[in-house]
Coordinates of C-alpha atoms in Angstrom, one line a residue:
M201 CA -23.3 -17.1 -12.4
L202 CA -20.4 -15.2 -10.8
L203 CA -17.5 -14.6 -13.2
L204 CA -14.2 -13.1 -11.9
F205 CA -11.0 -13.1 -13.8
I206 CA -7.5 -11.8 -12.5
N207 CA -4.4 -11.9 -14.2
L208 CA -0.8 -12.0 -13.0
I209 CA 2.3 -11.5 -15.4
I210 CA 5.2 -13.4 -14.6
A211 CA 8.8 -13.2 -16.0
V212 CA 10.7 -16.3 -15.5
L213 CA 14.2 -15.8 -14.8
P214 CA 17.0 -16.1 -16.5
S215 CA 15.5 -16.6 -19.8
M216 CA 12.9 -13.8 -19.2
H217 CA 10.1 -15.6 -20.7
L218 CA 6.7 -13.8 -20.1
F219 CA 3.8 -15.5 -19.1
L220 CA 0.0 -14.6 -18.3
L221 CA -1.3 -16.4 -15.4
S222 CA -5.2 -16.2 -15.4
A223 CA -7.2 -17.3 -12.5
G224 CA -11.0 -17.3 -12.5
T225 CA -14.2 -18.4 -10.8
T226 CA -17.2 -19.2 -12.5
G227 CA -19.3 -19.8 -9.4
R228 CA -18.6 -23.8 -9.2
E229 CA -14.8 -24.2 -9.2
D230 CA -11.5 -22.2 -9.5
E231 CA -9.3 -22.4 -12.5
L232 CA -5.8 -21.7 -13.1
T233 CA -4.2 -21.2 -16.5
L234 CA -1.0 -20.3 -17.7
K235 CA -0.5 -18.7 -20.9
D236 CA 2.6 -17.3 -23.0
R237 CA 2.4 -14.1 -24.9
S238 CA 0.7 -15.9 -27.8
G239 CA -2.3 -16.8 -25.5
E240 CA -1.1 -20.5 -25.7
I241 CA -1.6 -22.6 -22.5
A242 CA 2.2 -23.1 -21.3
G243 CA 1.5 -25.4 -18.5
V244 CA 2.7 -25.2 -14.8
V245 CA 5.0 -22.4 -13.4
T246 CA 7.9 -24.5 -12.2
V247 CA 11.2 -22.9 -10.9
V248 CA 14.2 -25.1 -11.0
V249 CA 17.5 -24.5 -9.1
S250 CA 20.6 -26.2 -8.0
E251 CA 20.9 -26.9 -4.2
G252 CA 22.6 -24.0 -2.5
S253 CA 21.8 -21.3 -5.3
D254 CA 18.9 -18.7 -5.0
A255 CA 15.5 -19.1 -6.1
I256 CA 13.1 -16.4 -7.2
L257 CA 9.4 -17.3 -7.0
P258 CA 7.6 -14.8 -9.3
C259 CA 4.3 -13.5 -8.4
S260 CA 3.1 -10.0 -9.8
L261 CA -0.2 -8.4 -10.5
S262 CA -0.9 -7.5 -14.2
T263 CA -2.7 -4.4 -12.8
N264 CA 0.7 -3.1 -11.6
Q265 CA -1.1 -2.2 -8.5
N266 CA 1.0 -0.6 -5.9
L267 CA 1.6 -3.3 -3.2
E268 CA 3.4 -0.9 -0.7
Y269 CA 0.5 -0.6 1.8
L270 CA -1.2 -4.0 1.1
L271 CA -1.1 -7.5 2.3
F272 CA 0.5 -10.6 0.3
D273 CA 1.4 -14.1 1.9
W274 CA 3.6 -16.7 0.9
R275 CA 3.3 -20.2 2.1
K276 CA 4.7 -23.5 1.3
K277 CA 1.7 -25.9 0.8
A278 CA 3.0 -28.9 2.4
P279 CA 3.4 -30.6 4.7
N280 CA 1.5 -27.7 7.1
K281 CA 1.4 -24.6 5.3
Q282 CA 4.6 -23.2 6.5
E283 CA 4.9 -19.6 6.7
V284 CA 7.7 -18.3 4.0
F285 CA 7.2 -14.6 3.7
M286 CA 4.3 -12.2 4.8
Y287 CA 4.1 -8.6 3.9
D288 CA 1.7 -6.2 5.3
G289 CA 2.0 -2.5 4.6
G290 CA 5.8 -2.5 5.3
I291 CA 5.9 -4.8 8.0
H292 CA 7.4 -8.4 7.4
Y293 CA 9.6 -11.1 8.7
N294 CA 12.8 -9.4 8.0
N295 CA 11.9 -6.4 10.1
G296 CA 10.2 -7.7 13.2
R297 CA 7.2 -9.6 12.2
P298 CA 6.7 -12.8 14.1
G299 CA 5.6 -16.1 12.7
Q300 CA 8.0 -17.2 9.9
D301 CA 8.8 -20.8 9.7
E302 CA 12.1 -21.5 11.1
Q303 CA 13.3 -23.2 7.9
F304 CA 13.0 -20.1 6.0
R305 CA 14.4 -17.6 8.7
G306 CA 17.0 -15.5 7.3
R307 CA 16.9 -16.6 3.8
V308 CA 13.9 -15.2 2.0
S309 CA 13.2 -11.5 1.1
H310 CA 11.0 -9.6 -1.4
F311 CA 12.0 -6.9 -3.7
P312 CA 10.9 -3.7 -2.0
Q313 CA 11.5 -1.4 -5.1
E314 CA 9.1 -3.5 -7.1
L315 CA 6.1 -3.4 -4.7
Q316 CA 4.8 -0.2 -6.5
F317 CA 4.7 -2.0 -9.7
G318 CA 2.5 -4.9 -8.5
N319 CA 5.4 -7.0 -7.9
A320 CA 5.1 -9.6 -5.0
S321 CA 8.0 -11.9 -5.8
I322 CA 10.3 -13.3 -3.3
I323 CA 13.8 -14.8 -3.4
I324 CA 14.9 -17.7 -1.1
R325 CA 18.9 -17.6 -0.8
N326 CA 20.8 -20.8 -0.5
T327 CA 18.2 -23.3 -1.5
R328 CA 17.9 -26.6 0.2
L329 CA 16.5 -29.7 -0.9
A330 CA 13.7 -29.5 2.0
D331 CA 12.6 -26.0 0.0
S332 CA 11.2 -28.0 -2.8
G333 CA 7.4 -28.2 -2.9
V334 CA 4.6 -26.0 -4.1
Y335 CA 4.2 -22.2 -2.9
T336 CA 1.5 -20.2 -2.6
C337 CA 1.2 -16.3 -3.1
D338 CA -2.0 -14.9 -1.8
F339 CA -3.5 -11.5 -1.8
P340 CA -6.4 -11.8 0.7
H341 CA -7.5 -8.3 0.7
L342 CA -7.8 -7.3 -2.8
Q343 CA -11.1 -7.9 -4.9
L344 CA -9.1 -11.0 -5.8
E345 CA -10.5 -12.3 -2.6
G346 CA -9.5 -15.6 -1.7
K347 CA -7.5 -16.2 -5.0
T348 CA -4.0 -18.0 -4.3
F349 CA -1.5 -18.4 -6.9
R350 CA 0.9 -21.4 -7.3
I351 CA 4.6 -21.6 -8.0
K352 CA 6.3 -25.2 -7.8
L353 CA 10.0 -25.1 -6.6
D354 CA 12.3 -27.9 -7.6
V355 CA 15.6 -27.9 -5.9
E356 CA 17.9 -30.5 -7.7
L357 CA 20.7 -32.2 -5.6
T358 CA 24.2 -30.7 -6.5
L359 CA 27.0 -33.3 -6.4
K360 CA 30.3 -32.1 -5.4
D361 CA 33.5 -33.7 -6.7
R362 CA 35.5 -34.7 -3.3
S363 CA 38.2 -36.8 -4.8
G364 CA 40.8 -34.3 -4.0
E365 CA 39.5 -34.6 -0.4
I366 CA 40.6 -38.2 0.2
A367 CA 44.1 -38.7 2.0

């Protein structure tokens, strides 16, 4: 029976709660478990933002492995696995890499100074309702082969008071 476990440490902003995300394969099925510092199961990782604000989607390896020369890929799961952000040894969508979905062009970036600490988190600027959904962060060339981590983004509608605009 194959037994492989990997861990991700996720700091959920702005409250800075620290969670440990463990994924494992027992040879039969994949498991994804989110635990807090005490080891208690904490539930699904969900990021909630208001429409028009910025959203940080967390993805950090607990091994603190330097990612500067590696590959990680962020995709939006539905409806058709949209390419959100891909980083491959310094080449990414913001410096000439083709293939990013039009919905995310010019709005998504990573934290270059954090790569050396195993942090593959991204930020989506000026969120839209259409950004809501499940995102995956994948490290296809690490020993984590085929392991994909999921973050749910909920973008809430922001109602604006326009009563002063009526003539």
